[in-house]
Amino acid sequence: MSIGKMLSPAAIGVAVAGLLAITPVRAQESVKIGLILPMTGGQASTGKQIDNAIKLYMQQNGDTVAGKKIEVILKDDGALPDNTKRLAQELIVNDKVSFIAGFGVTPAALAAAPLATQGKIPEIVMAAGTSIITERSPYIVRTSFTLAQSSTIIGDWAVKNGIKKVATLTSDYAPGNDALASFKEHFTAGGGEIVEEVKVPLANPDFAPFLQRMKDAKPDAMFVFVPAGQGGNFMKQYAERGLDKSGIKVIGPGDVMDDDLLNGMGDAALGAVTAHIYSAAHPSQINKDFVAAYKKAYGSRPGFMAVSGYDGIHLIYEALKKTGGKTDGDALIEAMKGMKWESPRGPISIDPETRDIVQNVYIRKVEKVAGELYNVEFQTFEAVKDSGKTKK
Ligand code: PHB
């Protein structure tokens, strides 16, 4: 006898509702990404840019990939590696994330590397720039940059452009040392001379005493590496000490001229020549759209950290598409190797051998465009690989 003959239509309705309540429609499976960034402290602008860019990408591309819902769990490590390590551990063990991502500074990226290896979890480095990072775990893939990529190129450019004496000012930790070593090698090989060399502390640096030494050394230019977020303060002190009036040009990798802060630096920044991976003024249509969407969403200009985060989440999406939503770490890393795409910064790819990013490096000069300061690109070096690893 059928149920219909035994029960009234109303009773059937109640029975069906009851069945639905005890066997709920299976929740869509999710893929979790543990995003560890400095959202507070001296490196907070890096965290803000990357977090903004990831949110923008997910708004533009949806939050479902290969049938899986993407869930980003953001944790603030304040750029302190002990925090990074603890947070990475919690994310892997408790939250069961399939990726760890972010890493605003080199010590943070290095602190998480053994956990990525142990857990076979891809670690997507979206900010840190020391060459050795990708060698610390076969599960690390980088979408940011290395300091060697840009510092070698500005070293060659300086000697070819009549700069004979340079004073260097670099942040005293691994990426600063990479920047200095790469620059020096190329600049001195071409006949350039280093007349003063200072290293400044990473945390809350006061540049003033060092800037006096730079001025006294009377160089043609000063080579500067400070991490994203510190360029504004550096350029303020540079102008206050009158180095712009002394005709000492700023050159370096582009971190000091980060688009996030550039427009607030004032005219002292005009004429600074840096080699870097991204300018908000990069003239492609993809970049114009990216800058417009970022500005609309956040009221500010994206910098190179934003673009590194935007590409990092793209890499995760594309890898998941390739694995059909499977989160096996080895399969995801294989999927990422050799991937190529057009980023707002230009064409980029993941080197299948090193898992590091291969990208164009542009030489740019700070100019005023429609009343705003921009890094205007004037020379392009295509598909530059990291050259720093083999030296270590
Ligand atoms: C780094 O710590 O590796 C780092 C941070 C910010 C930069 C560059 C490198 O702008």
CSV table of C-alpha atoms and ligand atoms in Angstrom, one decimal:
chain,number,residue,atom,x,y,z
A,1,MET,CA,0.0,0.0,0.0
A,2,SER,CA,1.4,3.4,-0.9
A,3,ILE,CA,1.9,6.2,1.7
A,4,GLY,CA,-0.5,8.4,-0.3
A,5,LYS,CA,-3.4,6.0,0.5
A,6,MET,CA,-2.5,5.9,4.2
A,7,LEU,CA,-2.0,9.6,4.9
A,8,SER,CA,-3.7,12.9,4.1
A,9,PRO,CA,-1.8,15.4,1.8
A,10,ALA,CA,-1.2,17.6,4.9
A,11,ALA,CA,0.4,14.7,6.8
A,12,ILE,CA,2.6,13.9,3.8
A,13,GLY,CA,3.8,17.5,3.8
A,14,VAL,CA,4.7,17.2,7.5
A,15,ALA,CA,6.5,13.9,6.8
A,16,VAL,CA,8.5,15.3,3.9
A,17,ALA,CA,9.5,18.4,5.9
A,18,GLY,CA,10.6,16.1,8.7
A,19,LEU,CA,12.7,14.0,6.3
A,20,LEU,CA,14.3,17.1,5.0
A,21,ALA,CA,15.1,18.2,8.5
A,22,ILE,CA,16.9,15.0,9.4
A,23,THR,CA,18.7,14.6,6.1
A,24,PRO,CA,19.8,18.2,5.3
A,25,VAL,CA,21.0,18.9,1.8
A,26,ARG,CA,24.7,18.2,2.0
A,27,ALA,CA,26.6,21.5,2.6
A,28,GLN,CA,28.8,22.5,-0.4
A,29,GLU,CA,32.3,21.4,0.4
A,30,SER,CA,34.7,24.2,1.0
A,31,VAL,CA,38.4,24.7,0.5
A,32,LYS,CA,40.1,26.7,3.2
A,33,ILE,CA,42.9,29.1,2.7
A,34,GLY,CA,44.9,30.3,5.7
A,35,LEU,CA,45.9,33.8,5.0
A,36,ILE,CA,48.7,35.0,7.3
A,37,LEU,CA,49.5,38.7,7.0
A,38,PRO,CA,50.8,41.7,9.0
A,39,MET,CA,47.5,43.6,9.5
A,40,THR,CA,49.0,45.6,12.4
A,41,GLY,CA,52.5,47.1,13.1
A,42,GLY,CA,55.1,48.6,10.7
A,43,GLN,CA,54.3,46.2,7.9
A,44,ALA,CA,50.5,46.7,8.0
A,45,SER,CA,50.3,48.4,4.6
A,46,THR,CA,51.5,45.1,3.0
A,47,GLY,CA,48.7,43.2,4.8
A,48,LYS,CA,46.1,45.7,3.8
A,49,GLN,CA,47.1,45.7,0.1
A,50,ILE,CA,47.1,41.9,-0.1
A,51,ASP,CA,43.9,41.4,1.8
A,52,ASN,CA,42.2,44.1,-0.3
A,53,ALA,CA,43.3,42.5,-3.6
A,54,ILE,CA,42.2,39.0,-2.6
A,55,LYS,CA,38.8,40.3,-1.7
A,56,LEU,CA,38.6,42.2,-5.0
A,57,TYR,CA,39.6,39.1,-7.0
A,58,MET,CA,36.9,37.0,-5.2
A,59,GLN,CA,34.3,39.6,-5.9
A,60,GLN,CA,35.2,39.6,-9.5
A,61,ASN,CA,35.6,35.9,-10.0
A,62,GLY,CA,33.1,34.4,-7.5
A,63,ASP,CA,33.9,32.3,-4.4
A,64,THR,CA,33.3,28.9,-5.9
A,65,VAL,CA,36.0,27.0,-7.9
A,66,ALA,CA,35.6,23.5,-9.3
A,67,GLY,CA,32.5,23.1,-7.3
A,68,LYS,CA,34.2,24.0,-4.0
A,69,LYS,CA,33.5,27.1,-2.0
A,70,ILE,CA,36.6,29.1,-1.2
A,71,GLU,CA,36.9,30.2,2.4
A,72,VAL,CA,39.7,32.6,3.4
A,73,ILE,CA,40.7,32.6,7.1
A,74,LEU,CA,42.7,35.8,7.7
A,75,LYS,CA,45.2,35.9,10.7
A,76,ASP,CA,47.3,38.8,11.7
A,77,ASP,CA,50.9,37.9,12.6
A,78,GLY,CA,52.2,41.5,13.0
A,79,ALA,CA,55.1,40.3,10.8
A,80,LEU,CA,56.5,38.4,13.8
A,81,PRO,CA,57.8,35.0,12.7
A,82,ASP,CA,56.9,33.3,16.1
A,83,ASN,CA,53.3,34.3,15.5
A,84,THR,CA,53.4,33.2,11.9
A,85,LYS,CA,54.6,29.7,12.9
A,86,ARG,CA,51.9,29.4,15.7
A,87,LEU,CA,49.2,30.6,13.4
A,88,ALA,CA,50.3,28.4,10.5
A,89,GLN,CA,50.2,25.4,12.8
A,90,GLU,CA,46.7,26.2,14.1
A,91,LEU,CA,45.4,26.8,10.6
A,92,ILE,CA,46.8,23.4,9.4
A,93,VAL,CA,45.9,21.3,12.4
A,94,ASN,CA,42.7,22.9,13.7
A,95,ASP,CA,41.1,24.6,10.6
A,96,LYS,CA,42.4,22.0,8.2
A,97,VAL,CA,43.3,24.6,5.6
A,98,SER,CA,44.5,23.4,2.1
A,99,PHE,CA,46.8,26.3,1.5
A,100,ILE,CA,48.7,28.8,3.7
A,101,ALA,CA,49.3,32.1,2.0
A,102,GLY,CA,50.4,35.7,2.5
A,103,PHE,CA,53.7,36.2,4.4
A,104,GLY,CA,54.5,39.9,4.6
A,105,VAL,CA,58.2,39.6,5.4
A,106,THR,CA,60.9,37.0,4.8
A,107,PRO,CA,61.2,35.8,8.4
A,108,ALA,CA,57.5,35.0,8.3
A,109,ALA,CA,57.7,33.0,5.1
A,110,LEU,CA,60.7,31.1,6.4
A,111,ALA,CA,59.1,30.3,9.7
A,112,ALA,CA,56.1,28.6,8.0
A,113,ALA,CA,58.3,26.6,5.5
A,114,PRO,CA,58.9,23.4,7.7
A,115,LEU,CA,55.1,23.3,8.4
A,116,ALA,CA,54.3,23.4,4.7
A,117,THR,CA,56.7,20.5,4.1
A,118,GLN,CA,55.4,18.4,7.0
A,119,GLY,CA,51.8,19.0,6.2
A,120,LYS,CA,52.3,18.8,2.4
A,121,ILE,CA,50.4,22.1,2.2
A,122,PRO,CA,51.1,24.6,-0.5
A,123,GLU,CA,52.6,27.8,0.9
A,124,ILE,CA,51.9,30.7,-1.4
A,125,VAL,CA,54.3,33.6,-0.8
A,126,MET,CA,52.6,36.8,-1.8
A,127,ALA,CA,55.0,39.4,-0.4
A,128,ALA,CA,58.4,38.3,0.9
A,129,GLY,CA,61.3,38.7,-1.5
A,130,THR,CA,64.5,37.0,-0.4
A,131,SER,CA,65.8,34.6,-3.0
A,132,ILE,CA,66.3,31.5,-0.7
A,133,ILE,CA,62.7,31.3,0.4
A,134,THR,CA,61.5,29.0,-2.4
A,135,GLU,CA,64.4,26.6,-1.6
A,136,ARG,CA,63.2,26.1,2.0
A,137,SER,CA,60.2,23.8,1.0
A,138,PRO,CA,59.1,22.0,-2.1
A,139,TYR,CA,55.6,23.3,-1.3
A,140,ILE,CA,56.5,27.0,-1.6
A,141,VAL,CA,55.4,28.9,-4.7
A,142,ARG,CA,56.0,32.6,-4.9
A,143,THR,CA,53.9,35.3,-6.7
A,144,SER,CA,55.7,38.3,-5.3
A,145,PHE,CA,59.3,39.0,-6.5
A,146,THR,CA,62.9,38.7,-5.5
A,147,LEU,CA,65.1,41.6,-4.7
A,148,ALA,CA,67.8,40.2,-7.0
A,149,GLN,CA,65.4,40.5,-9.9
A,150,SER,CA,65.2,44.3,-9.7
A,151,SER,CA,68.5,45.2,-8.0
A,152,THR,CA,70.8,43.6,-10.6
A,153,ILE,CA,68.9,45.6,-13.3
A,154,ILE,CA,69.2,49.0,-11.6
A,155,GLY,CA,72.9,48.3,-10.9
A,156,ASP,CA,73.5,47.9,-14.7
A,157,TRP,CA,71.3,50.9,-15.5
A,158,ALA,CA,73.2,53.1,-13.0
A,159,VAL,CA,76.7,52.5,-14.6
A,160,LYS,CA,75.3,53.0,-18.1
A,161,ASN,CA,73.7,56.2,-17.1
A,162,GLY,CA,76.7,58.2,-15.8
A,163,ILE,CA,76.3,57.3,-12.1
A,164,LYS,CA,79.8,56.7,-10.8
A,165,LYS,CA,79.5,57.0,-7.0
A,166,VAL,CA,76.8,55.5,-4.9
A,167,ALA,CA,76.0,55.5,-1.2
A,168,THR,CA,73.8,52.6,-0.1
A,169,LEU,CA,71.1,52.5,2.5
A,170,THR,CA,69.4,49.2,3.1
A,171,SER,CA,67.1,47.6,5.6
A,172,ASP,CA,69.2,45.3,7.8
A,173,TYR,CA,67.7,41.9,7.2
A,174,ALA,CA,67.7,39.2,4.5
A,175,PRO,CA,66.0,41.0,1.6
A,176,GLY,CA,68.1,44.2,2.2
A,177,ASN,CA,71.2,42.1,2.1
A,178,ASP,CA,70.0,40.4,-1.2
A,179,ALA,CA,69.3,43.9,-2.7
A,180,LEU,CA,72.7,45.2,-1.6
A,181,ALA,CA,74.7,42.2,-2.8
A,182,SER,CA,73.0,42.1,-6.3
A,183,PHE,CA,73.3,45.8,-6.8
A,184,LYS,CA,76.9,46.0,-5.7
A,185,GLU,CA,77.9,43.1,-7.9
A,186,HIS,CA,76.5,44.6,-11.1
A,187,PHE,CA,77.3,48.3,-10.3
A,188,THR,CA,81.0,47.6,-9.4
A,189,ALA,CA,81.5,45.1,-12.3
A,190,GLY,CA,80.6,48.0,-14.6
A,191,GLY,CA,83.1,50.3,-12.9
A,192,GLY,CA,80.9,52.0,-10.3
A,193,GLU,CA,82.2,52.8,-6.8
A,194,ILE,CA,80.4,52.4,-3.4
A,195,VAL,CA,81.4,55.4,-1.3
A,196,GLU,CA,79.2,54.7,1.8
A,197,GLU,CA,77.2,51.8,3.0
A,198,VAL,CA,74.7,51.9,5.9
A,199,LYS,CA,72.2,49.4,7.1
A,200,VAL,CA,69.1,50.5,9.0
A,201,PRO,CA,67.1,48.5,11.5
A,202,LEU,CA,63.9,46.9,10.1
A,203,ALA,CA,61.6,48.0,13.0
A,204,ASN,CA,60.7,51.7,13.3
A,205,PRO,CA,63.8,53.0,11.6
A,206,ASP,CA,65.0,56.6,12.2
A,207,PHE,CA,66.7,57.5,8.9
A,208,ALA,CA,68.0,60.9,9.9
A,209,PRO,CA,71.5,60.1,11.3
A,210,PHE,CA,72.1,57.8,8.4
A,211,LEU,CA,71.0,60.4,5.9
A,212,GLN,CA,73.6,62.9,7.2
A,213,ARG,CA,76.3,60.3,6.5
A,214,MET,CA,74.9,59.8,3.0
A,215,LYS,CA,75.0,63.6,2.4
A,216,ASP,CA,78.6,63.9,3.6
A,217,ALA,CA,79.8,61.1,1.3
A,218,LYS,CA,78.7,63.3,-1.7
A,219,PRO,CA,77.5,60.4,-4.0
A,220,ASP,CA,75.9,60.9,-7.4
A,221,ALA,CA,73.0,58.7,-6.1
A,222,MET,CA,71.9,56.7,-3.2
A,223,PHE,CA,70.7,53.1,-3.6
A,224,VAL,CA,67.8,52.5,-1.2
A,225,PHE,CA,66.0,49.4,-0.1
A,226,VAL,CA,63.3,49.7,2.6
A,227,PRO,CA,60.4,47.3,2.7
A,228,ALA,CA,56.9,48.3,1.5
A,229,GLY,CA,55.3,50.7,4.0
A,230,GLN,CA,58.5,52.6,4.9
A,231,GLY,CA,59.1,54.6,1.7
A,232,GLY,CA,56.8,57.5,2.8
A,233,ASN,CA,58.7,58.1,6.1
A,234,PHE,CA,62.1,57.6,4.3
A,235,MET,CA,61.3,60.2,1.7
A,236,LYS,CA,60.0,62.7,4.3
A,237,GLN,CA,63.3,62.5,6.1
A,238,TYR,CA,65.3,62.6,2.8
A,239,ALA,CA,63.6,65.9,2.0
A,240,GLU,CA,63.9,67.3,5.5
A,241,ARG,CA,67.6,66.7,5.4
A,242,GLY,CA,67.8,68.5,2.1
A,243,LEU,CA,69.2,65.5,0.1
A,244,ASP,CA,66.9,66.4,-2.8
A,245,LYS,CA,68.4,69.9,-3.0
A,246,SER,CA,72.0,68.4,-2.9
A,247,GLY,CA,71.2,66.6,-6.1
A,248,ILE,CA,71.5,63.1,-4.6
A,249,LYS,CA,69.2,61.0,-6.7
A,250,VAL,CA,67.3,58.0,-5.2
A,251,ILE,CA,67.7,54.8,-7.1
A,252,GLY,CA,66.9,51.2,-6.1
A,253,PRO,CA,64.4,48.4,-6.3
A,254,GLY,CA,60.9,50.0,-6.4
A,255,ASP,CA,59.9,49.1,-2.9
A,256,VAL,CA,60.8,52.6,-1.7
A,257,MET,CA,58.5,54.2,-4.3
A,258,ASP,CA,55.5,51.9,-3.6
A,259,ASP,CA,52.4,53.3,-5.4
A,260,ASP,CA,50.5,52.9,-2.1
A,261,LEU,CA,52.4,55.8,-0.6
A,262,LEU,CA,54.0,57.5,-3.6
A,263,ASN,CA,51.5,60.2,-4.2
A,264,GLY,CA,51.9,61.4,-0.6
A,265,MET,CA,55.7,61.8,-0.9
A,266,GLY,CA,55.7,65.2,-2.5
A,267,ASP,CA,58.0,66.6,-5.1
A,268,ALA,CA,61.2,65.3,-3.4
A,269,ALA,CA,60.3,62.0,-5.1
A,270,LEU,CA,60.3,63.4,-8.6
A,271,GLY,CA,63.1,61.9,-10.8
A,272,ALA,CA,63.7,58.9,-8.6
A,273,VAL,CA,64.6,56.0,-10.9
A,274,THR,CA,63.8,52.5,-9.7
A,275,ALA,CA,63.6,49.0,-11.3
A,276,HIS,CA,60.5,47.1,-10.3
A,277,ILE,CA,57.8,44.6,-11.1
A,278,TYR,CA,54.7,46.8,-11.0
A,279,SER,CA,53.6,50.4,-11.5
A,280,ALA,CA,50.0,51.6,-11.1
A,281,ALA,CA,50.8,53.5,-14.3
A,282,HIS,CA,51.6,50.2,-16.3
A,283,PRO,CA,49.8,51.0,-19.6
A,284,SER,CA,47.9,47.7,-20.2
A,285,GLN,CA,44.2,47.4,-20.3
A,286,ILE,CA,44.2,44.7,-17.7
A,287,ASN,CA,46.1,47.1,-15.3
A,288,LYS,CA,43.8,50.0,-16.1
A,289,ASP,CA,40.8,47.9,-15.2
A,290,PHE,CA,42.6,46.6,-12.0
A,291,VAL,CA,43.5,50.1,-10.8
A,292,ALA,CA,40.0,51.4,-11.5
A,293,ALA,CA,38.4,48.5,-9.6
A,294,TYR,CA,40.8,48.7,-6.7
A,295,LYS,CA,40.3,52.5,-6.4
A,296,LYS,CA,36.6,52.1,-6.6
A,297,ALA,CA,36.5,49.5,-3.8
A,298,TYR,CA,39.1,51.0,-1.5
A,299,GLY,CA,39.6,54.6,-2.4
A,300,SER,CA,43.4,54.2,-2.9
A,301,ARG,CA,45.8,53.1,-5.5
A,302,PRO,CA,47.0,49.5,-5.6
A,303,GLY,CA,50.8,48.9,-5.1
A,304,PHE,CA,53.1,46.0,-5.8
A,305,MET,CA,51.9,44.1,-2.8
A,306,ALA,CA,48.3,44.3,-4.0
A,307,VAL,CA,49.2,42.9,-7.3
A,308,SER,CA,51.2,40.0,-5.7
A,309,GLY,CA,48.2,39.1,-3.7
A,310,TYR,CA,45.9,39.3,-6.7
A,311,ASP,CA,48.1,37.0,-8.6
A,312,GLY,CA,48.5,34.7,-5.6
A,313,ILE,CA,44.8,34.0,-5.3
A,314,HIS,CA,44.5,33.6,-9.1
A,315,LEU,CA,47.2,30.9,-8.9
A,316,ILE,CA,45.2,29.1,-6.2
A,317,TYR,CA,42.0,29.3,-8.3
A,318,GLU,CA,43.7,28.1,-11.4
A,319,ALA,CA,45.5,25.2,-9.6
A,320,LEU,CA,42.1,24.1,-8.1
A,321,LYS,CA,40.5,24.2,-11.6
A,322,LYS,CA,43.3,21.9,-12.9
A,323,THR,CA,43.0,19.4,-10.1
A,324,GLY,CA,39.2,19.4,-10.4
A,325,GLY,CA,38.9,20.8,-6.8
A,326,LYS,CA,41.1,18.1,-5.3
A,327,THR,CA,43.3,19.5,-2.5
A,328,ASP,CA,46.2,17.0,-2.5
A,329,GLY,CA,49.2,19.2,-1.9
A,330,ASP,CA,51.5,17.4,-4.4
A,331,ALA,CA,48.8,17.6,-7.2
A,332,LEU,CA,48.3,21.4,-6.5
A,333,ILE,CA,52.0,22.1,-6.7
A,334,GLU,CA,52.3,20.2,-9.9
A,335,ALA,CA,49.4,22.1,-11.3
A,336,MET,CA,51.1,25.4,-10.4
A,337,LYS,CA,54.4,24.6,-12.0
A,338,GLY,CA,54.8,26.3,-15.4
A,339,MET,CA,51.5,28.2,-15.1
A,340,LYS,CA,51.5,31.4,-17.2
A,341,TRP,CA,49.1,34.3,-17.2
A,342,GLU,CA,48.7,38.0,-17.9
A,343,SER,CA,48.8,39.9,-14.6
A,344,PRO,CA,48.1,43.6,-14.1
A,345,ARG,CA,51.9,43.9,-13.9
A,346,GLY,CA,52.4,42.2,-17.3
A,347,PRO,CA,53.0,38.6,-18.4
A,348,ILE,CA,54.1,36.3,-15.6
A,349,SER,CA,54.8,32.6,-15.1
A,350,ILE,CA,55.8,30.1,-12.4
A,351,ASP,CA,59.2,28.6,-13.1
A,352,PRO,CA,58.6,24.8,-13.0
A,353,GLU,CA,62.1,24.2,-11.7
A,354,THR,CA,62.2,26.7,-8.8
A,355,ARG,CA,58.5,27.4,-8.2
A,356,ASP,CA,59.5,31.1,-8.2
A,357,ILE,CA,57.9,33.8,-10.3
A,358,VAL,CA,59.3,34.9,-13.7
A,359,GLN,CA,58.3,38.4,-14.7
A,360,ASN,CA,59.1,41.6,-16.5
A,361,VAL,CA,61.2,44.1,-14.6
A,362,TYR,CA,60.6,47.7,-15.7
A,363,ILE,CA,62.8,50.8,-15.2
A,364,ARG,CA,60.7,53.7,-14.1
A,365,LYS,CA,61.0,57.3,-13.2
A,366,VAL,CA,58.8,59.3,-10.9
A,367,GLU,CA,56.9,61.9,-12.9
A,368,LYS,CA,53.8,64.0,-12.4
A,369,VAL,CA,51.0,62.8,-14.5
A,370,ALA,CA,47.7,64.8,-14.4
A,371,GLY,CA,48.8,66.3,-11.0
A,372,GLU,CA,49.7,62.9,-9.4
A,373,LEU,CA,53.0,61.2,-8.9
A,374,TYR,CA,53.6,58.0,-10.8
A,375,ASN,CA,56.4,55.6,-11.6
A,376,VAL,CA,56.4,55.9,-15.4
A,377,GLU,CA,58.0,52.9,-17.0
A,378,PHE,CA,60.5,53.6,-19.8
A,379,GLN,CA,62.4,50.3,-20.3
A,380,THR,CA,61.4,46.7,-20.0
A,381,PHE,CA,63.4,43.6,-19.3
A,382,GLU,CA,61.3,40.6,-20.2
A,383,ALA,CA,60.8,37.4,-18.3
A,384,VAL,CA,63.4,38.0,-15.6
A,385,LYS,CA,64.2,35.0,-13.4
A,386,ASP,CA,65.6,35.2,-9.9
A,387,SER,CA,69.4,35.2,-10.1
A,388,GLY,CA,70.0,35.2,-6.4
A,389,LYS,CA,69.7,31.5,-5.6
A,390,THR,CA,72.7,30.1,-7.3
A,391,LYS,CA,75.0,32.5,-5.4
A,392,LYS,CA,74.0,31.2,-2.0
B,1,PHB,C1,60.6,40.8,2.7
B,1,PHB,O1,60.6,40.8,4.0
B,1,PHB,O2,61.0,39.8,2.1
B,1,PHB,C2,60.2,42.0,2.0
B,1,PHB,C3,59.2,42.8,2.6
B,1,PHB,C4,58.8,44.0,1.9
B,1,PHB,C5,59.4,44.3,0.7
B,1,PHB,C6,60.3,43.5,0.1
B,1,PHB,C7,60.8,42.4,0.8
B,1,PHB,O3,59.0,45.4,0.0
